[in-house]
Short mmCIF file of C-alpha atoms in Angstrom, two decimals:
data_model
loop_
_atom_site.label_atom_id
_atom_site.label_comp_id
_atom_site.label_asym_id
_atom_site.label_seq_id
_atom_site.Cartn_x
_atom_site.Cartn_y
_atom_site.Cartn_z
CA MET A 1 110.83 102.52 120.07
CA ILE A 2 111.65 100.90 116.75
CA ASP A 3 108.68 99.40 114.87
CA VAL A 4 109.57 96.70 112.33
CA SER A 5 106.26 94.86 112.57
CA ASN A 6 105.27 93.11 109.36
CA VAL A 7 102.67 90.91 107.68
CA SER A 8 103.06 88.58 104.69
CA THR A 9 100.27 89.53 102.30
CA ILE A 10 99.68 91.25 98.99
CA ASN A 11 96.01 91.83 99.79
CA ARG A 12 95.28 95.53 100.23
CA LYS A 13 92.58 95.21 102.84
CA LYS A 14 94.64 92.80 105.02
CA SER A 15 97.73 95.00 104.78
CA GLU A 16 95.84 98.17 105.63
CA ASN A 17 94.02 96.46 108.51
CA PHE A 18 97.22 94.98 109.95
CA PHE A 19 99.32 98.11 109.76
CA GLY A 20 96.50 100.35 110.77
CA THR A 21 95.70 98.30 113.88
CA ALA A 22 99.29 97.53 114.86
CA THR A 23 100.49 101.12 114.41
CA THR A 24 97.54 102.57 116.29
CA ASN A 25 98.12 100.23 119.22
CA LEU A 26 101.88 100.84 119.25
CA LEU A 27 101.44 104.64 119.19
CA ALA A 28 98.84 104.57 121.95
CA ALA A 29 101.03 102.32 124.09
CA GLY A 30 104.08 104.47 123.39
CA ARG A 31 102.21 107.62 124.49
CA ARG A 32 101.06 105.91 127.75
CA VAL A 33 104.58 104.87 128.75
CA GLY A 34 106.30 108.06 127.59
CA VAL A 35 108.05 106.95 124.43
CA ARG A 36 109.97 110.03 123.16
CA HIS A 37 110.77 108.80 119.67
CA HIS A 38 108.82 106.31 117.48
CA VAL A 39 110.91 104.98 114.53
CA ALA A 40 109.07 103.01 111.87
CA LEU A 41 110.50 101.03 108.96
CA SER A 42 108.73 101.42 105.56
CA VAL A 43 109.49 100.63 101.92
CA VAL A 44 111.07 102.69 99.18
CA GLY A 45 108.52 103.16 96.46
CA ALA A 46 105.48 102.63 98.69
CA ASP A 47 104.08 105.90 97.39
CA ARG A 48 104.80 105.11 93.70
CA VAL A 49 103.85 101.47 93.33
CA ASN A 50 100.14 100.65 93.77
CA TRP A 51 100.65 97.23 95.35
CA GLY A 52 98.38 95.85 98.02
CA TYR A 53 101.09 95.46 100.61
CA TYR A 54 102.34 98.99 100.03
CA ALA A 55 98.89 100.45 100.75
CA GLY A 56 99.30 99.20 104.31
CA LYS A 57 102.78 100.75 104.57
CA ARG A 58 101.33 104.11 103.36
CA ARG A 59 98.73 103.89 106.14
CA GLN A 60 101.39 103.08 108.70
CA GLU A 61 103.49 106.09 107.53
CA LYS A 62 100.61 108.49 107.81
CA LEU A 63 99.61 107.31 111.31
CA VAL A 64 103.18 107.57 112.55
CA LEU A 65 103.92 110.98 111.08
CA ASP A 66 100.53 112.46 112.10
CA GLY A 67 100.63 110.91 115.59
CA ALA A 68 101.31 112.61 118.94
CA VAL A 69 104.58 110.73 119.53
CA PRO A 70 107.64 112.39 117.81
CA ALA A 71 108.56 110.14 114.97
CA THR A 72 110.92 109.11 112.16
CA VAL A 73 110.02 106.96 109.13
CA LEU A 74 112.85 105.20 107.27
CA ARG A 75 112.02 103.79 103.89
CA SER A 76 114.35 100.96 102.86
CA THR A 77 114.68 99.02 99.62
CA GLN A 78 114.05 95.28 99.67
CA PHE A 79 116.33 93.04 101.74
CA TYR A 80 118.49 90.40 100.00
CA GLU A 81 116.36 87.77 101.76
CA LEU A 82 113.39 88.60 99.51
CA ALA A 83 114.71 86.41 96.71
CA ALA A 84 114.79 83.33 98.94
CA GLN A 85 111.37 84.14 100.35
CA MET A 86 109.83 84.39 96.88
CA LEU A 87 111.43 81.15 95.75
CA ALA A 88 110.18 79.35 98.81
CA THR A 89 106.56 80.12 97.90
CA ILE A 90 106.88 78.86 94.32
CA PRO A 91 106.93 75.08 94.03
CA GLY A 92 108.08 73.06 91.06
CA PRO A 93 111.01 73.13 88.65
CA ILE A 94 110.14 76.55 87.23
CA ALA A 95 110.26 79.57 89.43
CA VAL A 96 107.99 82.35 88.05
CA VAL A 97 109.14 85.66 89.60
CA PRO A 98 107.89 89.19 88.96
CA GLN A 99 110.01 91.55 86.91
CA MET A 100 111.37 93.90 89.58
CA LEU A 101 114.26 96.35 89.36
CA MET A 102 115.57 97.04 92.87
CA GLN A 103 118.49 98.36 94.82
CA PRO A 104 118.46 95.70 97.58
CA ILE A 105 120.38 95.88 100.87
CA ALA A 106 121.60 93.59 103.66
CA ALA A 107 119.13 93.57 106.59
CA HIS A 108 121.82 94.20 109.14
CA GLU A 109 122.77 97.48 107.49
CA VAL A 110 119.19 98.68 107.73
CA ALA A 111 119.07 97.56 111.38
CA ASN A 112 122.16 99.63 112.19
CA CYS A 113 120.61 102.67 110.46
CA LEU A 114 117.40 102.24 112.47
CA VAL A 115 119.35 102.22 115.75
CA ASP A 116 121.25 105.34 114.74
CA LEU A 117 118.01 107.13 113.92
CA ALA A 118 116.33 106.04 117.18
CA LEU A 119 119.23 107.54 119.14
CA ALA A 120 119.00 110.83 117.33
CA ASP A 121 116.23 113.45 117.27
CA PRO A 122 113.02 112.72 115.34
CA THR A 123 113.19 113.92 111.77
CA GLY A 124 109.89 112.88 110.14
CA ARG A 125 110.73 111.27 106.81
CA ALA A 126 114.45 110.27 106.89
CA PRO A 127 116.40 109.92 103.64
CA ASP A 128 115.84 106.53 101.99
CA ILE A 129 118.32 103.78 102.59
CA ALA A 130 119.35 101.42 99.75
CA GLY A 131 121.98 98.93 98.82
CA PRO A 132 125.07 99.51 96.63
CA GLN A 133 123.78 97.97 93.37
CA GLN A 134 120.72 97.91 91.17
CA LEU A 135 119.61 94.35 90.58
CA ARG A 136 116.66 92.50 88.94
CA MET A 137 114.78 89.93 90.97
CA SER A 138 115.22 87.31 88.26
CA ASP A 139 119.03 87.71 88.42
CA MET A 140 119.03 87.52 92.25
CA ALA A 141 116.96 84.36 92.11
CA ARG A 142 119.26 82.71 89.60
CA ARG A 143 122.39 83.54 91.51
CA LEU A 144 120.81 82.36 94.74
CA LEU A 145 119.79 79.03 93.21
CA ARG A 146 123.30 78.50 91.79
CA THR A 147 124.84 78.91 95.20
CA ARG A 148 122.41 76.21 96.50
CA GLY A 149 123.24 73.85 93.65
CA SER A 150 119.70 74.08 92.21
CA HIS A 151 118.94 73.80 88.52
CA ARG A 152 115.48 75.34 88.72
CA LEU A 153 114.57 77.61 85.77
CA VAL A 154 113.74 81.18 86.66
CA LEU A 155 111.09 82.81 84.48
CA PRO A 156 110.56 86.53 84.94
CA VAL A 157 107.03 87.81 84.31
CA ARG A 158 105.82 91.38 84.31
CA LEU A 159 102.78 92.02 86.50
CA PRO A 160 99.87 93.64 84.63
CA GLY A 161 99.05 97.31 84.50
CA ALA A 162 100.72 100.30 86.12
CA THR A 163 101.94 98.27 89.07
CA GLY A 164 103.91 95.91 86.82
CA ARG A 165 105.41 98.83 84.87
CA ALA A 166 106.44 100.58 88.09
CA MET A 167 108.08 97.46 89.49
CA ALA A 168 109.92 96.64 86.28
CA GLY A 169 110.92 100.24 85.91
CA HIS A 170 112.15 102.70 88.54
CA GLY A 171 109.30 102.59 91.03
CA LEU A 172 111.22 100.64 93.63
CA LEU A 173 114.40 102.65 93.38
CA PRO A 174 115.46 105.56 95.65
CA THR A 175 114.94 108.99 94.11
CA GLY A 176 117.36 111.06 96.11
CA PRO A 177 120.52 110.90 98.19
CA GLY A 178 120.60 108.89 101.39
CA PRO A 179 122.54 106.25 103.23
CA ARG A 180 123.82 103.35 101.19
CA GLY A 181 124.82 99.87 102.25
CA THR A 182 128.25 98.50 101.33
CA GLN A 183 127.70 94.71 101.29
CA THR A 184 127.01 93.45 97.78
CA PHE A 185 124.59 90.64 96.97
CA ASP A 186 127.50 88.30 96.12
CA GLN A 187 129.14 89.07 99.42
CA TRP A 188 125.85 88.45 101.21
CA LEU A 189 125.45 85.08 99.37
CA ALA A 190 128.85 84.01 100.81
CA SER A 191 128.00 85.22 104.34
CA PRO A 192 126.62 83.27 107.33
CA ALA A 193 123.38 85.30 107.07
CA ALA A 194 122.69 83.72 103.66
CA GLN A 195 123.48 80.20 104.93
CA ASN A 196 121.08 80.64 107.89
CA ASP A 197 118.44 82.00 105.56
CA ALA A 198 118.87 78.98 103.31
CA ARG A 199 118.22 76.60 106.17
CA ARG A 200 115.08 78.51 107.21
CA THR A 201 113.57 78.48 103.68
CA ARG A 202 114.19 74.92 102.72
#
């Protein structure tokens, strides 16, 4: 079974409640029906960035790895779609985005990796998967807006405290070797996946 369940929140309590409940239920159901391998998708940097959403992912990881069903956890860097998702939640002519240094990846490449892991033996923590380039969120947002013919101004702002420093620094980057995607952000912007994403977020 591949678990890519998700919730859109930065609230720590909501994230922990969602991932705690969903993961507990999925593990229990999997044990009842004889699931032999539980594969869960998590986020690179979840253990290094004290962000509310990541607290839920840490809880999910612990439940999966400590559970009775043999399991694998794959941490991935952010998907290319994150730039569009952020812009869609920020109205007005100025898009204020957090300072984030990432190594984003195409979602379909993560999906392929998850399938490969599910068909193999459980490994616990799998090597982190990431994209081919390090990019800043502000740069991704500007390039995305240009491809859509938008003249919105992108204003990067560092979040306060240790969380902001980690996001703007190396907290969201992979720390060791692992699988790497090959599709660049510019290639993704020109792909049908980006065009479909644009229609969904308008």
